Tab-separated table of C-alpha atoms in Angstrom:
chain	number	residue	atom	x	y	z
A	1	UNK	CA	0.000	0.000	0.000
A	2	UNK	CA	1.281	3.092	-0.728
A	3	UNK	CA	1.722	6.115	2.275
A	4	UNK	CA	3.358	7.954	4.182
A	5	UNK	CA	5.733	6.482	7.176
A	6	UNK	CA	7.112	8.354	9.812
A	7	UNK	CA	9.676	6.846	12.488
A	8	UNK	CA	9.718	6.319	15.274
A	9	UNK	CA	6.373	6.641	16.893
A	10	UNK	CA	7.565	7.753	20.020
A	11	UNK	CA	10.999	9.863	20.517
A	12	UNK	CA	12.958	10.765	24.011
A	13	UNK	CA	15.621	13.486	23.843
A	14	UNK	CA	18.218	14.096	26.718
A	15	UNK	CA	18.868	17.966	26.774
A	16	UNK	CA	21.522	19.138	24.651
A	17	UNK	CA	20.859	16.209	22.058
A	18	UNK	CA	20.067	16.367	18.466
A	19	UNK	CA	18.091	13.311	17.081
A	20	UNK	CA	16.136	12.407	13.661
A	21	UNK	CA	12.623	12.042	12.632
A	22	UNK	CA	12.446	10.162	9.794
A	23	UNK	CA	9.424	10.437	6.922
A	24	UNK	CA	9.569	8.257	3.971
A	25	UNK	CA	6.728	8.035	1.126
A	26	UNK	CA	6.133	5.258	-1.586
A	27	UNK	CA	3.954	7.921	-3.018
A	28	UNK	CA	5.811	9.006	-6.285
A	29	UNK	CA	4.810	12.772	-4.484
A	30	UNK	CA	6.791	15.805	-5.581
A	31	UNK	CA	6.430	17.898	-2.522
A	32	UNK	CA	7.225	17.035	1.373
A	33	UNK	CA	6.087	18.896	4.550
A	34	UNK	CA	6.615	19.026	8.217
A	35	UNK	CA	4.695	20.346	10.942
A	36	UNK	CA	4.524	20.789	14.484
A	37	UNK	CA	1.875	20.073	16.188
A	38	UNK	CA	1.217	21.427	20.062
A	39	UNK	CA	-2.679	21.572	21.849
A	40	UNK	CA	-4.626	24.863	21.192
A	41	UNK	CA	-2.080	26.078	18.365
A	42	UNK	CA	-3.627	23.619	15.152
A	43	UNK	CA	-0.310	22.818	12.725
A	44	UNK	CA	3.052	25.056	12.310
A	45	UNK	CA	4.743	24.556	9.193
A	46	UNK	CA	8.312	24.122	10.085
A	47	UNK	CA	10.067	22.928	6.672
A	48	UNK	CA	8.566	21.931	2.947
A	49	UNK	CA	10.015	20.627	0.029
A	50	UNK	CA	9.033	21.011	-3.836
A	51	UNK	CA	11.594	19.294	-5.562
A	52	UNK	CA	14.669	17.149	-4.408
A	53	UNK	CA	17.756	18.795	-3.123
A	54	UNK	CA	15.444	21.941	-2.328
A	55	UNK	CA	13.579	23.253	1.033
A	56	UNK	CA	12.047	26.455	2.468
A	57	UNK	CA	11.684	27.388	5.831
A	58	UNK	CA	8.657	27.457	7.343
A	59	UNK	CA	7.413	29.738	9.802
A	60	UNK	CA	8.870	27.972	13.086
A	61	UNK	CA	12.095	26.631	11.136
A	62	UNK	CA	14.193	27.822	14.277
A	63	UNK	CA	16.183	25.074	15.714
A	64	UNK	CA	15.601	22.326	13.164
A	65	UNK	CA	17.147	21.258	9.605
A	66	UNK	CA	16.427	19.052	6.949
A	67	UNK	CA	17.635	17.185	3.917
A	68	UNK	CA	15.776	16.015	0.458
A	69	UNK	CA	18.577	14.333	-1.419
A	70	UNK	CA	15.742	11.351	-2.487
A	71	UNK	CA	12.479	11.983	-3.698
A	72	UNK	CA	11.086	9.754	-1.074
A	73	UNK	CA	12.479	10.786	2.207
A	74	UNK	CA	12.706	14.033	3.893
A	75	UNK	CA	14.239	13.814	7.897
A	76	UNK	CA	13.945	16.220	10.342
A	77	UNK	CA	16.593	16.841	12.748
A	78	UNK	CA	15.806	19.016	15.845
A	79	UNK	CA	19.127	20.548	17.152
A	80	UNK	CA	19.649	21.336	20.903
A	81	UNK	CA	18.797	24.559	19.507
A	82	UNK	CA	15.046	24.161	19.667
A	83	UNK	CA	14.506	25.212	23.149
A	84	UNK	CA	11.271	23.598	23.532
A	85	UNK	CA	11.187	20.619	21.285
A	86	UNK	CA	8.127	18.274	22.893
A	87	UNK	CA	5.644	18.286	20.648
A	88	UNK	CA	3.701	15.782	18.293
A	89	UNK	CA	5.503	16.093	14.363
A	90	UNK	CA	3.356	15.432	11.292
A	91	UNK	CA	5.196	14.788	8.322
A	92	UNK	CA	2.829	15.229	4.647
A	93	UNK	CA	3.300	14.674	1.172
A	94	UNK	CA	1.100	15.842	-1.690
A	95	UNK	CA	1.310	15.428	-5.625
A	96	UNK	CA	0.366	18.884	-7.018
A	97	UNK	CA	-0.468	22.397	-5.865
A	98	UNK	CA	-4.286	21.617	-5.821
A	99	UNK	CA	-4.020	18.464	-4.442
A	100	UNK	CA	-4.444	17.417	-0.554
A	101	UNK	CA	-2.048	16.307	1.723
A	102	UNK	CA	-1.565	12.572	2.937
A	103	UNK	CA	0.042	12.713	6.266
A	104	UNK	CA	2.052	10.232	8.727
A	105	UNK	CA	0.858	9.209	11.202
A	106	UNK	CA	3.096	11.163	13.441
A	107	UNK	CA	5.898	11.036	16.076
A	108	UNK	CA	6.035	12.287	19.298
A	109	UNK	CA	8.680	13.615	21.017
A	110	UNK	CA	9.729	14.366	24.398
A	111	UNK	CA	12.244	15.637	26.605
A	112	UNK	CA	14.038	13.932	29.193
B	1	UNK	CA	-1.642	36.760	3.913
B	2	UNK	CA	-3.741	33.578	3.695
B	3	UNK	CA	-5.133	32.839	6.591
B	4	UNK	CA	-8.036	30.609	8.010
B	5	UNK	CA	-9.973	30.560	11.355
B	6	UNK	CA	-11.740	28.350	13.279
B	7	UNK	CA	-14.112	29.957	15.377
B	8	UNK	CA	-14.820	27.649	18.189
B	9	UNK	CA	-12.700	25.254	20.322
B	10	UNK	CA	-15.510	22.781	20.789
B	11	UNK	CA	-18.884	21.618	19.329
B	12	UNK	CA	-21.136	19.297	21.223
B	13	UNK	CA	-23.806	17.314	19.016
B	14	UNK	CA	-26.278	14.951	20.410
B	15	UNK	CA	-26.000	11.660	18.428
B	16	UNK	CA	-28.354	11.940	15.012
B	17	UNK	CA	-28.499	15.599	15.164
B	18	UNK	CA	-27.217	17.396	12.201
B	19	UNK	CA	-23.341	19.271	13.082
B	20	UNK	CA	-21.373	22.502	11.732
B	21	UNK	CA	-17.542	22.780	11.974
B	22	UNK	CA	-17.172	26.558	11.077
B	23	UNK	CA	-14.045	28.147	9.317
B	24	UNK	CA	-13.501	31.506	7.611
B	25	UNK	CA	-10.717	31.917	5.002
B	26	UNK	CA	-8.927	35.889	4.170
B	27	UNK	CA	-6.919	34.985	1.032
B	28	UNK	CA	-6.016	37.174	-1.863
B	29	UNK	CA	-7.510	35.315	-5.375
B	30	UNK	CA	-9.529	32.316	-5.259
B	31	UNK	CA	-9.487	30.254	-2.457
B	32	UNK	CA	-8.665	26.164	-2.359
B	33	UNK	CA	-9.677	25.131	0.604
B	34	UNK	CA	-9.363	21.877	2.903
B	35	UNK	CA	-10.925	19.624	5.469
B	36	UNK	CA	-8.770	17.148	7.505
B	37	UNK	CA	-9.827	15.315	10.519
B	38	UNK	CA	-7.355	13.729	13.137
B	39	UNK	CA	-7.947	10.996	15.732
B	40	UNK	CA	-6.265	11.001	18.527
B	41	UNK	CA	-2.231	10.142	18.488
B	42	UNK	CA	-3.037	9.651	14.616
B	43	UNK	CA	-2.034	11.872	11.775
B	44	UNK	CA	-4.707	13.904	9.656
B	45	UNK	CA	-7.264	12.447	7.234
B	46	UNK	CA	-8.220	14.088	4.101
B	47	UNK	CA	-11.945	14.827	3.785
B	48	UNK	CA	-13.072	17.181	1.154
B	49	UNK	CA	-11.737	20.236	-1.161
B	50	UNK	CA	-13.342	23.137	-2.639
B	51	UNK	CA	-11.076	24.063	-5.683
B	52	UNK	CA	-13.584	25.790	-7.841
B	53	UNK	CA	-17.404	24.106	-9.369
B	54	UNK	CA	-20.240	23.654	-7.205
B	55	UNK	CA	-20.328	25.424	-3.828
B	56	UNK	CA	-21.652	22.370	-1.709
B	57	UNK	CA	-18.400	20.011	-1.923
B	58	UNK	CA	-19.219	16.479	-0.795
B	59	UNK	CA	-16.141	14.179	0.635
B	60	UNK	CA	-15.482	11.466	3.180
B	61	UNK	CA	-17.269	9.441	5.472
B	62	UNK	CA	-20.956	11.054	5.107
B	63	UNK	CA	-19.525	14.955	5.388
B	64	UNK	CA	-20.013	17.741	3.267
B	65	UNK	CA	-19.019	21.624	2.904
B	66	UNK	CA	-20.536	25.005	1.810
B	67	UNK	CA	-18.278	27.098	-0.173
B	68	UNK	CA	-19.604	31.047	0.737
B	69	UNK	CA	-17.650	33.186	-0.895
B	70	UNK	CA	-19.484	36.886	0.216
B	71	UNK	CA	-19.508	35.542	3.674
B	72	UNK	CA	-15.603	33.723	3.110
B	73	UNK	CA	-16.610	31.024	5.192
B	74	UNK	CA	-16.221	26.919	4.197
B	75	UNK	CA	-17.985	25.403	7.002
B	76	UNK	CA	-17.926	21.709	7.243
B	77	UNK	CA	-21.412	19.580	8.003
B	78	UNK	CA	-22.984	16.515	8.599
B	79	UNK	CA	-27.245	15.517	8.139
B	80	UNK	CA	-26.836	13.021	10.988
B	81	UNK	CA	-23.853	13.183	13.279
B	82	UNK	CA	-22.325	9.610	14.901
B	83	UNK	CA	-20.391	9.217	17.864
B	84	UNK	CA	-17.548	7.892	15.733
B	85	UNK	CA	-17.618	11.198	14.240
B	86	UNK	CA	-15.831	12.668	17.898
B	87	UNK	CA	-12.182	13.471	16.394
B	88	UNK	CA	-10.657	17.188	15.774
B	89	UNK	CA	-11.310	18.730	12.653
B	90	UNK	CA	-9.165	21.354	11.074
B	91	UNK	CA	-9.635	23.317	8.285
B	92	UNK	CA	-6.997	24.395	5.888
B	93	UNK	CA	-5.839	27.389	2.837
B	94	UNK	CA	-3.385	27.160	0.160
B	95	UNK	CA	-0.613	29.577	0.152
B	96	UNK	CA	1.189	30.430	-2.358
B	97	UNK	CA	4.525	31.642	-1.574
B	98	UNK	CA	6.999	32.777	-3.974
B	99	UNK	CA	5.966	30.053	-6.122
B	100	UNK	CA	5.906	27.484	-3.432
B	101	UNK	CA	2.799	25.472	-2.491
B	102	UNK	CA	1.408	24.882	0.997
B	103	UNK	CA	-1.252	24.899	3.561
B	104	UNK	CA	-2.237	27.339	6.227
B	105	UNK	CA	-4.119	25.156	8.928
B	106	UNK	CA	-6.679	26.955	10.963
B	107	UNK	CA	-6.304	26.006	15.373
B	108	UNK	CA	-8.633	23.271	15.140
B	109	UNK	CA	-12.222	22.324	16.221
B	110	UNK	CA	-12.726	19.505	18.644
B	111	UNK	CA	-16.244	17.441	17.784
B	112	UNK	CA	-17.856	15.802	20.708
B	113	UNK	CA	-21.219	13.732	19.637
B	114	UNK	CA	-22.410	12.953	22.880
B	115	UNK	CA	-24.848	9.592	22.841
């Protein structure tokens, strides 16, 4: 089945630590999205992707960085940077500008 | 800017009763518009999209939406709400940014169908 996978479900950082979320899609989709989620705010866009080997910050792309080098991955990496880093992270995909998104089904991370 | 809002944090809906999620949109240009719906510890679902056509949009799972564009509202409904239907529904814009594609998600409306 095709989708969207997003790894690991659950995530503990140690202050001072940077760690990965990983998204993959079997989609064939051009563009790539993350978001942060926290309760009462909806979804923050923190980095998208049209194309491979290009990304735009997002409005809340403090602390974090990504990577497209292939068309069907696109990992986040929150730096020690992000001074408040619990949240729950939605990773999306989509085909064209007027389609919809298909999401992940999420990871959530905390810190220890 | 694009924008969308969600008026209210919660709506409670006895079971069978007919429900309205409401969101307004400010964009500049014509509006595509989005319903998702998220379960809890889950990612979002697609439900419907209002691109351009008919102003009632029809979609997943029973719902439908009303495309208003002198009131700029997109407010999602249901005939006959189910307690399955309990979940937190967000509404959504496209932005176009410098050529760049992506959605503006309103806070979010929690549904509670109540038995």
């Amino acid at each position: 089945d095709g989708g969207i996978t997003q790894s690991p479900k659950y995530l503990f950082r140690k202050e001072g630590q940077n760690v990965t979320l990983s998204c993959e899609q079997n989609l064939n989709h051009d563009a790539m999205y993350w978001y942060r989620q926290d309760p009462g705010q909806g979804l923050r866009l923190i980095y998208y992707s049209q194309i491979v080997n290009d990304f735009q910050k997002g409005d809340i792309a403090e602390g974090y960085s990504v990577s497209r080098e292939k068309k069907e991955s696109f990992p986040l990496t929150v730096t020690s940077a992000q001074k408040n880093p619990t949240a729950f992270y939605l990773c999306a995909s989509s085909m064209d500008r007027v389609d919809g998104y298909t999401f992940g089904s999420g990871t959530r991370l905390t810190v220890v | 800017a694009q924008s969308v809002a969600q008026p209210e944090d919660q709506v409670n809906v006895a079971e069978g009763n007919p429900l309205t999620v409401k969101c307004t949109y400010s964009v500049s240009g014509n509006p595509y518009l989005f319903w998702y719906v998220q379960y809890p510890n889950r990612g979002l679902q697609f439900l419907l999209k209002y691109i351009t056509g008919d102003n009632l949009v029809k979609g997943s799972y029973g719902f439908e939406a009303e495309f208003n564009k002198s009131q700029t509202s997109f407010h999602l409904k249901k005939p006959s709400a189910l307690v399955s239907d309990s979940a937190l529904y967000f509404c959504a814009v496209r932005d176009r940014d410098g050529g760049y594609n992506k959605l503006i998600f309103g806070a979010g409306t929690r549904l509670a169908v109540h038995p």
